[in-house]
Amino acid sequence: MASKEILLKSSPEVLLKQYPYLSAFFAGLTIDLEKSAGFPLSKIIREMNEEVAEDNAFNGENFIQQLQDFINQMQEFLGKDSNAVDSLTILPGKDKSGQPETFSSLVFEKSKITSIVGPTGSGKSRLLADIEWVAQGDTPTGRTILVNGEKPSTDWRFASGKKLVAQLSQNMNFVMDLTVMEFLELHARSRMVANEKEIINRIIEAANALAGEKFDADTPITSLSGGQSRALMIADTAMLSSSPVVLIDEIENAGIDRKKALQLLVGEEKVVLMATHDPILALMADQRIIIKNGGIHRVVKTSAEEKEMLSTLEDADRKLQLLRARLRAGEMLHRDQDS
Amino acid sequence: MNLITVSGPPSSGKTAVILKTAETLMRRGVKIGAVKFDCLHTDDDIAYEKAGIPVKKGLSGSLCPDHYFVSNIEAVLDWGLKEHFDLLVSESAGLCNRCSPYIKEIKAVCVIDNLSGINTPKKIGPMLRMADIVVITKGDIVSQAEREVFAARVHSVNPAAVIMHINGLTGQGAFELSTLLLEGDNHVDSLKGRKLRFSMPSALCSYCLGETRIGESYQMGNVRKINLEENQHGK
Ligand SMILES: Nc1nc2c(ncn2[C@@H]2O[C@H](COP(=O)(O)OP(=O)(O)O)[C@@H](O)[C@H]2O)c(=O)[nH]1
Ligand SMILES: [Mg+2]
Ligand SMILES: [Zn+2]
Ligand SMILES: [Zn+2]
């Protein structure tokens, strides 16, 4: 724990050496501490021109408090080498009419895929919210979420940078005006990963393996095609997101290899939840939960028969994709030309 | 009665978040009232009324809405007490990015959205830095990576705040916010003698007082000049 007295006696320069992540904190200020980086903070605060302080909404006491909070949180965050989540468990609650859910407990393991089906408004977002909030019987459903089989720490609710669920959905777009490389650097830095270059290269490579058309590192993210954006989002979430659980809300069946995308997430040891009504996606899952009237109505394992059907469906899908590609290339289609 | 101040840049989703949160609170049996402070115009009062929430609005006109807030919050509190609300929510649009309507020991919520750009947390000032809870909206339309980067920026500006992600359209996360709002015993009967969390700038120039003519001789009071030379050398 850094004490305020010691912080006040230290200079920004020394603090930055001791706690390199403070560059993010100092960058959040509108006051440039670099000019006086060699002086102790107490002196900088004491001698700050009143007008400068007023202009920058700077209050010394408040500043030291926030500096101390930031350092303590980061030390704790970095000290924990394991945020690892091997499994999530849901203990039953009740549906919208107050009927108890009938499963005894439901386990989502890492590297396993669970699909979620049910009409819109049936309670899918409530289920997701229960997981995000790590519900402890204190949400409208009364469900309880366990992490690694145990009652989880409240950090999962409140600690910044520690969120249980990452989301990927159809509506998402890139909005930043950056190239792929700049964008990934920004994300990597905010996560403070050690091997930045290596991870970034792996992400670009993986995204290109998912996308139909390749892109390079200096493409602006906003000019990526739909499929490329989706591929980059998935690869980035797989390798650089801090969240152990990934919720997918449908994956469009165009411009991206969906099977490889799921394999990538599974390979990065994510717990994968997927809301979908597409039979190919739903059957790729290991288990399926059926939601009805706000409650989890049934949990089923994907059957052997369904797995067989999956390969037929995938064949049909492949044919369809091929025809689409031929059309796009301006070719004529022929009845028996399907492979 | 509990009082909560909600602030944030225009269109960040304050009304949407308050409405979704109020919906779950009302279902939990909490009696809510709202007050909206704005500058020239607002339709938010209509939205609150439609949701069955009694509402008052205050337009500051030519004043900074946050200054106006401080001079009027006591009267609004009295209204809330008379109406026997369990919870009074004040919504005010942060316009000058320098003032913040937060009062010590009164729960303060700042709402900002993922679309506003990653440098926004740095630009906002005390309205973000002094909040107890920061709600980030519009996560449904940006990528996971952008959400993570944005939240990290918010954290570096206000390390002590609880950061929540709420979807103002679906209300995902609003129930959880309502739980945080109900937490703890923060009854207020009067605001007399309470203090603002951060002082508001006092600058007053002749233009604040209605002057419309341009020219050195019309400029009085706290006037400051742009430094064009410094501008040239960057910084
Ligand atoms: N996509 C999306 N839109 C939102 C979200 N929250 C608010 N909005 C929309 O943003 C606009 C501004 O919201 P409003 O609550 O009026 O903002 P205020 O000015 O801060 O009160 C409205 O059109 C809302 O529907 C969100 O989480 N996602
Ligand atoms: Mg509003
Ligand atoms: Zn102001
Ligand atoms: Zn003025």
Coordinates of C-alpha atoms and ligand atoms in Angstrom, one line a residue:
Chain A
M1 CA 0.0 0.0 0.0
A2 CA 1.4 3.4 -1.0
S3 CA 0.9 5.9 1.8
K4 CA 0.0 9.5 0.9
E5 CA 3.0 10.9 2.8
I6 CA 5.4 8.9 0.7
L7 CA 3.5 9.8 -2.5
L8 CA 3.7 13.5 -1.6
K9 CA 7.5 13.2 -1.1
S10 CA 8.0 11.4 -4.4
S11 CA 8.4 13.1 -7.8
P12 CA 6.4 12.1 -10.9
E13 CA 9.7 10.8 -12.4
V14 CA 10.4 8.5 -9.5
L15 CA 6.8 7.3 -9.4
L16 CA 6.8 6.5 -13.0
K17 CA 9.9 4.4 -12.6
Q18 CA 8.4 2.6 -9.7
Y19 CA 4.9 2.2 -11.2
P20 CA 5.2 2.3 -15.0
Y21 CA 1.4 2.0 -15.4
L22 CA 1.0 5.5 -13.9
S23 CA 1.6 6.9 -17.4
A24 CA -2.0 6.1 -18.0
F25 CA -3.1 8.0 -14.9
F26 CA -0.9 11.0 -15.6
A27 CA -2.2 11.0 -19.2
G28 CA -5.7 11.4 -17.9
L29 CA -4.8 14.8 -16.4
T30 CA -5.0 18.0 -18.3
I31 CA -2.0 19.3 -16.4
D32 CA 1.4 18.4 -17.8
L33 CA 3.4 17.0 -15.0
E34 CA 6.4 16.4 -17.2
K35 CA 7.7 19.9 -16.9
S36 CA 8.1 19.5 -13.1
A37 CA 8.7 15.7 -13.2
G38 CA 11.8 16.0 -11.0
F39 CA 10.1 17.8 -8.1
P40 CA 8.2 16.1 -5.2
L41 CA 4.4 16.2 -5.6
S42 CA 4.0 18.2 -2.4
K43 CA 6.1 21.0 -3.9
I44 CA 4.3 20.8 -7.3
I45 CA 0.9 21.1 -5.6
R46 CA 2.0 23.8 -3.1
E47 CA 3.5 26.0 -5.9
M48 CA 0.8 25.5 -8.4
N49 CA -0.6 28.7 -9.7
E50 CA -4.2 29.1 -8.5
E51 CA -5.4 30.1 -11.9
V52 CA -3.8 27.0 -13.4
A53 CA -5.4 24.8 -10.8
E54 CA -8.8 26.4 -11.4
D55 CA -8.5 26.1 -15.2
N56 CA -7.7 22.4 -15.0
A57 CA -10.1 21.6 -12.2
F58 CA -7.2 20.4 -10.2
N59 CA -7.5 19.8 -6.5
G60 CA -4.3 18.6 -4.7
E61 CA -6.0 16.6 -2.0
N62 CA -8.3 14.9 -4.4
F63 CA -5.4 14.3 -6.8
I64 CA -3.3 12.5 -4.1
Q65 CA -6.4 10.4 -3.1
Q66 CA -7.0 9.3 -6.6
L67 CA -3.3 8.6 -7.2
Q68 CA -3.3 6.4 -4.1
D69 CA -6.5 4.6 -5.2
F70 CA -5.1 3.9 -8.7
I71 CA -1.7 2.6 -7.4
N72 CA -3.4 0.3 -4.9
Q73 CA -5.8 -1.1 -7.3
M74 CA -3.2 -1.7 -10.0
Q75 CA -0.8 -3.4 -7.5
E76 CA -3.6 -5.7 -6.4
F77 CA -4.6 -6.4 -10.0
L78 CA -1.1 -7.2 -11.1
G79 CA -0.3 -9.2 -8.0
K80 CA -3.1 -11.7 -8.8
D81 CA -1.6 -14.0 -11.3
S82 CA -4.8 -15.9 -11.7
N83 CA -8.1 -14.5 -12.8
A84 CA -8.5 -17.9 -14.3
V85 CA -12.1 -19.2 -14.7
D86 CA -12.4 -22.9 -15.3
S87 CA -16.2 -23.0 -15.0
L88 CA -19.3 -21.1 -14.2
T89 CA -22.2 -22.7 -12.4
I90 CA -25.8 -21.5 -12.4
L91 CA -28.0 -22.5 -9.5
P92 CA -31.7 -22.3 -10.4
G93 CA -34.1 -19.4 -9.7
K94 CA -37.6 -18.8 -11.1
D95 CA -39.3 -17.8 -14.3
K96 CA -41.5 -14.8 -14.9
S97 CA -44.5 -16.4 -13.3
G98 CA -42.6 -17.4 -10.2
Q99 CA -42.2 -21.1 -11.2
P100 CA -38.9 -22.6 -10.0
E101 CA -36.5 -23.6 -12.7
T102 CA -36.2 -27.4 -12.8
F103 CA -32.5 -28.1 -13.4
S104 CA -30.4 -28.8 -10.3
S105 CA -27.3 -26.9 -11.5
L106 CA -25.9 -25.9 -14.8
V107 CA -22.2 -25.8 -15.5
F108 CA -20.5 -23.9 -18.3
E109 CA -16.9 -25.1 -18.7
K110 CA -14.0 -23.4 -20.4
S111 CA -13.4 -24.5 -24.0
K112 CA -17.0 -25.7 -24.2
I113 CA -19.8 -24.1 -26.2
T114 CA -23.4 -23.7 -25.0
S115 CA -26.0 -22.4 -27.3
I116 CA -29.0 -20.5 -26.0
V117 CA -32.4 -20.7 -27.8
G118 CA -35.7 -19.1 -27.2
P119 CA -37.9 -16.4 -28.7
T120 CA -37.0 -12.8 -28.4
G121 CA -38.0 -11.4 -25.0
S122 CA -38.0 -14.9 -23.5
G123 CA -35.3 -14.0 -21.0
K124 CA -32.0 -14.4 -22.8
S125 CA -30.7 -10.9 -21.8
R126 CA -31.8 -11.4 -18.2
L127 CA -29.7 -14.6 -18.2
L128 CA -26.8 -12.8 -19.6
A129 CA -27.2 -10.0 -17.1
D130 CA -27.3 -12.5 -14.2
I131 CA -24.0 -13.9 -15.4
E132 CA -22.4 -10.4 -15.9
W133 CA -23.5 -9.3 -12.4
V134 CA -22.6 -12.6 -10.9
A135 CA -26.0 -12.8 -9.4
Q136 CA -26.3 -14.0 -5.8
G137 CA -30.0 -14.5 -5.5
D138 CA -30.3 -10.7 -5.7
T139 CA -31.8 -10.3 -9.2
P140 CA -35.4 -10.7 -10.4
T141 CA -34.7 -14.4 -11.3
G142 CA -33.2 -15.3 -8.0
R143 CA -30.5 -17.2 -9.7
T144 CA -27.0 -17.7 -8.2
I145 CA -23.8 -17.8 -10.2
L146 CA -20.7 -19.6 -8.9
V147 CA -17.2 -19.2 -10.3
N148 CA -15.0 -22.2 -10.3
G149 CA -17.7 -23.9 -8.2
E150 CA -17.5 -21.3 -5.4
K151 CA -19.1 -18.1 -4.3
P152 CA -17.2 -15.5 -6.3
S153 CA -15.4 -12.4 -5.0
T154 CA -17.3 -9.1 -5.4
D155 CA -14.4 -8.0 -7.6
W156 CA -16.2 -9.5 -10.5
R157 CA -18.9 -6.9 -10.0
F158 CA -16.9 -3.9 -9.0
A159 CA -13.2 -4.1 -10.0
S160 CA -12.4 -2.2 -13.2
G161 CA -10.7 -4.3 -15.8
K162 CA -12.3 -7.4 -14.3
K163 CA -15.4 -8.2 -16.2
L164 CA -16.8 -11.7 -16.5
V165 CA -18.4 -11.4 -19.9
A166 CA -17.2 -10.1 -23.3
Q167 CA -19.8 -9.7 -25.9
L168 CA -19.9 -10.1 -29.7
S169 CA -23.0 -9.1 -31.5
Q170 CA -24.2 -8.3 -35.0
N171 CA -24.8 -4.6 -34.3
M172 CA -21.3 -3.9 -33.2
N173 CA -19.1 -1.7 -35.3
F174 CA -15.7 -0.2 -35.0
V175 CA -16.0 3.6 -34.4
M176 CA -12.4 4.6 -33.8
D177 CA -10.4 6.4 -36.5
L178 CA -7.4 4.1 -36.3
T179 CA -5.6 1.5 -38.3
V180 CA -5.7 -2.2 -37.4
M181 CA -2.2 -1.9 -35.9
E182 CA -2.9 1.3 -33.9
F183 CA -6.2 -0.2 -32.7
L184 CA -4.6 -3.4 -31.4
E185 CA -1.8 -1.5 -29.8
L186 CA -4.2 0.7 -28.0
H187 CA -6.1 -2.4 -26.7
A188 CA -2.9 -4.2 -25.8
R189 CA -1.7 -1.2 -23.8
S190 CA -4.9 -0.8 -21.9
R191 CA -4.5 -4.4 -20.9
M192 CA -0.9 -3.9 -20.1
V193 CA 0.2 -7.1 -21.7
A194 CA 3.9 -7.9 -21.7
N195 CA 4.3 -9.4 -25.2
E196 CA 2.4 -6.8 -27.2
K197 CA 4.0 -7.3 -30.6
E198 CA 3.6 -11.0 -30.5
I199 CA -0.1 -10.9 -29.5
I200 CA -0.9 -8.3 -32.1
N201 CA 0.7 -10.4 -34.9
R202 CA -1.1 -13.5 -33.7
I203 CA -4.4 -11.6 -33.8
I204 CA -4.0 -10.3 -37.3
E205 CA -3.0 -13.7 -38.5
A206 CA -5.9 -15.4 -36.8
A207 CA -8.4 -12.7 -38.1
N208 CA -7.1 -13.2 -41.6
A209 CA -7.6 -16.9 -41.3
L210 CA -11.2 -16.3 -40.4
A211 CA -12.0 -13.7 -43.0
G212 CA -12.7 -14.5 -46.6
E213 CA -10.6 -11.6 -47.9
K214 CA -7.3 -10.7 -46.3
F215 CA -6.5 -7.3 -44.8
D216 CA -3.2 -5.8 -43.5
A217 CA -2.1 -4.0 -40.4
D218 CA -2.3 -0.5 -41.8
T219 CA -6.0 -0.8 -43.0
P220 CA -8.2 1.7 -41.1
I221 CA -10.5 -0.4 -39.0
T222 CA -13.6 1.5 -40.2
S223 CA -12.9 0.5 -43.8
L224 CA -12.8 -3.2 -43.1
S225 CA -15.7 -5.2 -44.7
G226 CA -18.4 -6.7 -42.5
G227 CA -16.7 -10.1 -42.5
Q228 CA -13.3 -8.7 -41.8
S229 CA -14.5 -6.6 -38.9
R230 CA -16.3 -9.6 -37.4
A231 CA -13.1 -11.6 -37.8
L232 CA -11.0 -9.0 -36.2
M233 CA -13.4 -8.6 -33.3
I234 CA -13.5 -12.3 -32.7
A235 CA -9.7 -12.7 -32.9
D236 CA -9.2 -9.7 -30.6
T237 CA -11.7 -10.9 -28.1
A238 CA -10.2 -14.4 -28.1
M239 CA -6.7 -13.3 -27.5
L240 CA -6.8 -9.9 -25.8
S241 CA -10.0 -9.6 -23.9
S242 CA -9.6 -10.0 -20.2
S243 CA -13.0 -11.6 -19.8
P244 CA -13.2 -15.4 -19.5
V245 CA -16.7 -15.7 -20.8
V246 CA -17.7 -14.8 -24.4
L247 CA -21.3 -14.2 -25.3
I248 CA -22.0 -14.3 -29.0
D249 CA -25.3 -13.0 -30.3
E250 CA -25.5 -14.7 -33.7
I251 CA -22.7 -14.7 -36.3
E252 CA -23.6 -13.6 -39.7
N253 CA -23.1 -16.4 -42.3
A254 CA -21.1 -14.3 -44.7
G255 CA -17.4 -13.4 -45.2
I256 CA -16.3 -15.4 -42.2
D257 CA -15.6 -19.0 -41.3
R258 CA -17.8 -19.5 -38.3
K259 CA -16.5 -22.9 -37.4
K260 CA -13.0 -21.7 -37.2
A261 CA -14.1 -18.6 -35.2
L262 CA -15.7 -20.9 -32.6
Q263 CA -12.6 -23.1 -32.6
L264 CA -10.4 -20.0 -32.0
L265 CA -12.4 -19.0 -28.9
V266 CA -12.5 -22.5 -27.6
G267 CA -8.7 -22.8 -28.2
E268 CA -8.2 -19.7 -26.1
E269 CA -10.0 -21.4 -23.2
K270 CA -13.0 -19.2 -23.2
V271 CA -16.4 -20.2 -21.8
V272 CA -18.5 -19.7 -25.0
L273 CA -22.2 -18.9 -24.8
M274 CA -24.0 -18.4 -28.1
A275 CA -27.5 -17.0 -28.6
T276 CA -28.6 -18.3 -32.0
H277 CA -31.4 -19.8 -34.0
D278 CA -29.1 -20.9 -36.8
P279 CA -29.1 -24.7 -36.7
I280 CA -25.5 -25.0 -37.9
L281 CA -24.3 -22.8 -35.0
A282 CA -26.7 -24.3 -32.4
L283 CA -25.6 -27.8 -33.2
M284 CA -21.9 -26.9 -33.0
A285 CA -22.4 -26.4 -29.3
D286 CA -21.9 -29.1 -26.7
Q287 CA -25.1 -28.4 -25.0
R288 CA -28.1 -26.2 -25.5
I289 CA -30.3 -24.3 -23.1
I290 CA -33.9 -23.5 -24.0
I291 CA -35.4 -20.4 -22.5
K292 CA -39.1 -19.9 -22.0
N293 CA -41.1 -17.3 -20.1
G294 CA -38.0 -15.8 -18.4
G295 CA -36.7 -19.1 -17.1
I296 CA -34.3 -21.9 -18.2
H297 CA -36.8 -24.4 -19.4
R298 CA -34.6 -27.3 -20.4
V299 CA -30.9 -28.1 -20.8
V300 CA -30.0 -30.7 -23.4
K301 CA -26.8 -32.3 -24.7
T302 CA -26.4 -32.1 -28.5
S303 CA -27.4 -35.6 -29.5
A304 CA -25.5 -38.0 -31.8
E305 CA -28.3 -37.7 -34.3
E306 CA -28.0 -33.9 -34.2
K307 CA -24.3 -34.1 -34.7
E308 CA -24.8 -36.2 -37.8
M309 CA -27.4 -33.7 -39.1
L310 CA -24.8 -31.1 -38.5
S311 CA -22.4 -32.5 -41.1
T312 CA -25.2 -32.7 -43.7
L313 CA -26.1 -29.1 -42.9
E314 CA -22.5 -28.0 -43.2
D315 CA -22.3 -29.7 -46.6
A316 CA -25.4 -27.9 -47.8
D317 CA -24.0 -24.7 -46.4
R318 CA -20.7 -25.2 -48.2
K319 CA -22.6 -25.7 -51.5
L320 CA -24.5 -22.5 -50.9
Q321 CA -21.4 -20.5 -50.2
L322 CA -19.8 -21.9 -53.4
L323 CA -22.8 -20.8 -55.5
R324 CA -22.7 -17.4 -53.8
A325 CA -19.0 -17.0 -54.7
R326 CA -19.6 -18.1 -58.3
L327 CA -22.5 -15.6 -58.7
R328 CA -20.3 -12.9 -57.3
A329 CA -17.6 -13.8 -59.8
G330 CA -20.1 -13.4 -62.6
E331 CA -20.3 -17.0 -63.5
M332 CA -23.3 -19.0 -64.7
L333 CA -24.6 -21.7 -62.3
H334 CA -25.1 -25.3 -63.4
R335 CA -27.2 -28.0 -61.8
D336 CA -24.6 -30.7 -61.2
Q337 CA -21.6 -28.4 -60.6
D338 CA -21.6 -28.5 -56.8
S339 CA -18.1 -29.2 -55.7
Chain B
M1 CA -36.0 10.6 1.1
N2 CA -32.9 9.7 -1.0
L3 CA -31.5 12.1 -3.5
I4 CA -29.3 11.1 -6.4
T5 CA -27.7 13.4 -8.9
V6 CA -27.2 12.2 -12.4
S7 CA -25.0 14.1 -14.8
G8 CA -23.2 13.6 -18.1
P9 CA -22.7 15.1 -21.6
P10 CA -25.8 15.7 -23.7
S11 CA -27.2 12.6 -25.4
S12 CA -25.0 10.2 -23.4
G13 CA -28.1 8.3 -22.3
K14 CA -29.0 9.8 -18.9
T15 CA -32.7 9.8 -19.4
A16 CA -32.7 6.4 -20.9
V17 CA -30.7 5.0 -18.0
I18 CA -32.8 6.8 -15.4
L19 CA -36.1 5.5 -17.0
K20 CA -34.9 1.9 -17.2
T21 CA -33.6 2.0 -13.6
A22 CA -36.8 3.7 -12.4
E23 CA -38.8 1.0 -14.0
T24 CA -37.1 -1.7 -11.9
L25 CA -37.2 0.5 -8.8
M26 CA -40.9 1.1 -9.1
R27 CA -41.4 -2.7 -9.5
R28 CA -39.5 -3.0 -6.2
G29 CA -42.0 -0.6 -4.6
V30 CA -39.9 2.5 -4.6
K31 CA -41.7 5.8 -5.1
I32 CA -39.7 8.0 -7.5
G33 CA -39.7 11.6 -8.5
A34 CA -37.5 13.4 -11.0
V35 CA -36.2 16.8 -11.8
K36 CA -34.5 17.9 -15.0
F37 CA -32.1 20.8 -15.2
D38 CA -31.3 22.1 -18.6
C39 CA -30.3 25.2 -20.5
L40 CA -32.8 26.2 -23.1
H41 CA -35.1 23.4 -23.8
T42 CA -35.9 19.9 -22.7
D43 CA -38.5 17.2 -23.6
D44 CA -37.3 14.9 -20.9
D45 CA -40.1 15.9 -18.6
I46 CA -42.5 14.4 -21.0
A47 CA -40.6 11.2 -21.1
Y48 CA -40.7 11.0 -17.3
E49 CA -44.3 11.8 -17.1
K50 CA -45.1 9.1 -19.7
A51 CA -43.3 6.6 -17.5
G52 CA -45.5 7.6 -14.5
I53 CA -42.8 9.6 -12.8
P54 CA -43.7 13.0 -11.3
V55 CA -41.3 15.5 -12.7
K56 CA -40.3 19.2 -12.4
K57 CA -38.1 21.0 -14.9
G58 CA -35.8 23.9 -14.5
L59 CA -34.4 25.9 -17.5
S60 CA -31.4 28.0 -16.7
G61 CA -31.6 30.1 -19.8
S62 CA -28.6 32.4 -19.9
L63 CA -26.9 30.8 -16.8
C64 CA -24.6 27.8 -16.6
P65 CA -27.2 25.0 -15.8
D66 CA -24.9 23.7 -13.0
H67 CA -24.8 27.0 -11.3
Y68 CA -28.6 27.2 -11.6
F69 CA -28.8 23.7 -10.2
V70 CA -27.0 24.7 -7.0
S71 CA -29.3 27.7 -6.4
N72 CA -32.4 25.6 -6.9
I73 CA -31.8 22.1 -5.6
E74 CA -33.0 23.0 -2.1
A75 CA -36.4 24.1 -3.3
V76 CA -36.7 20.9 -5.5
L77 CA -35.7 18.8 -2.5
D78 CA -38.6 20.4 -0.5
W79 CA -41.0 19.5 -3.3
G80 CA -39.8 15.9 -3.2
L81 CA -40.2 15.8 0.6
K82 CA -43.7 17.2 0.3
E83 CA -44.6 14.5 -2.3
H84 CA -43.2 11.8 0.0
F85 CA -40.9 10.3 -2.6
D86 CA -38.5 7.5 -1.5
L87 CA -36.1 8.7 -4.1
L88 CA -35.6 11.9 -6.0
V89 CA -33.4 11.8 -9.1
S90 CA -32.0 14.9 -10.6
E91 CA -30.8 14.9 -14.2
S92 CA -28.7 17.6 -15.5
A93 CA -26.9 18.0 -18.8
G94 CA -23.2 18.8 -18.3
L95 CA -22.7 21.5 -20.8
C96 CA -19.5 23.4 -19.9
N97 CA -17.5 20.3 -18.9
R98 CA -16.1 22.3 -16.0
C99 CA -18.9 22.3 -13.5
S100 CA -20.4 19.3 -11.8
P101 CA -23.6 19.3 -9.8
Y102 CA -22.4 16.8 -7.2
I103 CA -22.9 17.3 -3.5
K104 CA -20.9 15.7 -0.8
E105 CA -22.5 12.6 0.7
I106 CA -25.2 12.6 -2.0
K107 CA -24.8 9.7 -4.5
A108 CA -23.4 11.0 -7.7
V109 CA -23.8 9.2 -11.0
C110 CA -22.0 10.2 -14.3
V111 CA -23.3 8.8 -17.6
I112 CA -21.1 8.7 -20.6
D113 CA -21.2 6.8 -23.8
N114 CA -18.9 4.6 -25.7
L115 CA -19.4 6.6 -28.9
S116 CA -18.0 9.9 -27.5
G117 CA -14.4 9.0 -28.2
I118 CA -11.6 7.7 -26.0
N119 CA -10.3 11.1 -25.1
T120 CA -13.6 12.2 -23.7
P121 CA -13.0 10.9 -20.1
K122 CA -10.0 13.2 -19.9
K123 CA -12.0 16.2 -21.3
I124 CA -14.9 15.9 -18.9
G125 CA -13.3 17.0 -15.7
P126 CA -15.0 16.9 -12.2
M127 CA -18.3 15.7 -13.6
L128 CA -16.5 12.4 -14.2
R129 CA -13.7 12.6 -11.8
M130 CA -15.9 13.2 -8.7
A131 CA -18.7 10.7 -9.4
D132 CA -19.3 7.6 -7.2
I133 CA -20.8 5.6 -10.1
V134 CA -19.9 5.9 -13.7
V135 CA -22.4 4.4 -16.2
I136 CA -21.1 3.7 -19.7
T137 CA -23.8 3.3 -22.3
K138 CA -24.1 2.3 -26.0
G139 CA -21.8 -0.7 -25.6
D140 CA -24.2 -2.5 -27.9
I141 CA -22.9 -0.7 -31.0
V142 CA -19.1 -0.7 -30.5
S143 CA -16.6 -3.5 -30.4
Q144 CA -15.6 -5.4 -27.2
A145 CA -12.1 -3.9 -27.6
E146 CA -13.4 -0.4 -27.7
R147 CA -15.5 -1.0 -24.7
E148 CA -12.5 -2.3 -22.7
V149 CA -10.3 0.6 -23.8
F150 CA -12.9 3.2 -22.9
A151 CA -13.5 1.7 -19.5
A152 CA -9.8 1.6 -18.8
R153 CA -9.6 5.4 -19.7
V154 CA -12.5 6.1 -17.3
H155 CA -10.8 4.1 -14.6
S156 CA -7.6 6.1 -15.0
V157 CA -9.5 9.3 -14.5
N158 CA -11.7 8.1 -11.6
P159 CA -10.1 5.1 -10.0
A160 CA -12.5 5.0 -7.0
A161 CA -15.7 4.9 -9.0
V162 CA -17.8 1.8 -9.6
I163 CA -18.0 1.5 -13.4
M164 CA -21.2 0.0 -14.8
H165 CA -22.1 -0.9 -18.4
I166 CA -25.8 -0.3 -19.1
N167 CA -27.7 -0.6 -22.3
G168 CA -30.1 2.3 -22.4
L169 CA -32.3 0.7 -25.0
T170 CA -32.8 -2.8 -23.5
G171 CA -32.2 -1.8 -19.9
Q172 CA -29.5 -4.5 -19.4
G173 CA -27.6 -3.6 -16.3
A174 CA -30.3 -1.2 -15.0
F175 CA -31.5 -3.6 -12.3
E176 CA -28.0 -3.8 -11.0
L177 CA -27.7 0.0 -10.9
S178 CA -30.9 0.2 -8.9
T179 CA -29.4 -2.2 -6.4
L180 CA -26.4 0.1 -6.0
L181 CA -28.7 3.2 -5.7
L182 CA -30.7 1.6 -2.9
E183 CA -27.6 0.5 -1.0
G184 CA -26.7 2.3 2.2
D185 CA -28.8 4.8 4.2
N186 CA -28.6 8.2 2.6
H187 CA -31.7 10.0 3.8
V188 CA -31.7 13.7 3.4
D189 CA -34.1 16.1 4.9
S190 CA -32.3 19.3 4.1
L191 CA -29.3 20.4 2.1
K192 CA -28.6 23.5 4.1
G193 CA -24.8 23.7 4.8
R194 CA -24.0 20.8 2.5
K195 CA -21.0 21.3 0.3
L196 CA -20.4 20.8 -3.4
R197 CA -17.8 18.2 -4.2
F198 CA -15.9 20.6 -6.4
S199 CA -16.0 24.3 -6.7
M200 CA -17.5 25.8 -9.9
P201 CA -15.5 28.3 -11.9
S202 CA -16.4 31.9 -11.0
A203 CA -15.4 33.6 -14.2
L204 CA -17.7 36.4 -15.2
C205 CA -17.1 38.7 -18.2
S206 CA -19.2 41.4 -19.7
Y207 CA -20.6 38.9 -22.2
C208 CA -22.0 36.8 -19.4
L209 CA -23.9 39.9 -18.4
G210 CA -25.5 40.5 -21.8
E211 CA -22.9 42.5 -23.8
T212 CA -23.2 41.8 -27.5
R213 CA -20.7 44.3 -29.0
I214 CA -17.3 43.1 -30.1
G215 CA -14.2 45.1 -29.2
E216 CA -11.6 45.6 -26.5
S217 CA -13.4 48.5 -24.9
Y218 CA -16.5 46.4 -24.2
Q219 CA -14.6 43.7 -22.4
M220 CA -14.8 43.8 -18.7
G221 CA -14.3 41.6 -15.7
N222 CA -12.6 38.3 -16.1
V223 CA -11.3 38.4 -19.6
R224 CA -8.6 36.1 -21.0
K225 CA -6.8 36.3 -24.3
I226 CA -5.9 33.4 -26.6
N227 CA -2.1 33.1 -27.0
L228 CA -1.5 32.6 -30.7
E229 CA 2.2 32.5 -30.4
E230 CA 2.2 29.6 -28.0
N231 CA -0.3 27.9 -30.2
Q232 CA 2.2 27.8 -33.0
H233 CA 4.7 25.7 -31.2
G234 CA 2.2 23.0 -30.5
K235 CA 0.9 22.9 -26.9
Ligands
LIG1 N1 -27.7 2.0 -29.0 C1 -27.9 2.6 -27.9 N2 -28.6 3.8 -27.8 C2 -28.8 4.4 -26.6 C3 -28.3 3.8 -25.4 N3 -28.6 4.6 -24.4 C4 -29.3 5.7 -24.9 N4 -29.4 5.5 -26.2 C5 -30.0 6.5 -27.2 O1 -29.2 7.7 -27.2 C6 -30.1 8.8 -27.4 C7 -29.9 9.8 -26.2 O2 -30.3 9.3 -25.0 P1 -30.9 10.2 -23.8 O3 -31.3 9.3 -22.7 O4 -32.0 11.1 -24.3 O5 -29.6 11.0 -23.5 P2 -29.5 12.2 -22.4 O6 -29.4 13.5 -23.2 O7 -28.2 12.0 -21.8 O8 -30.6 12.2 -21.5 C8 -31.5 8.3 -27.4 O9 -31.9 8.2 -28.7 C9 -31.4 6.9 -26.8 O10 -32.3 6.0 -27.2 C10 -27.6 2.5 -25.5 O11 -27.1 1.9 -24.5 N5 -27.4 2.0 -26.8
MG2 MG -32.0 13.6 -21.0
ZN3 ZN -20.6 25.6 -15.8
ZN4 ZN -18.6 35.3 -20.0

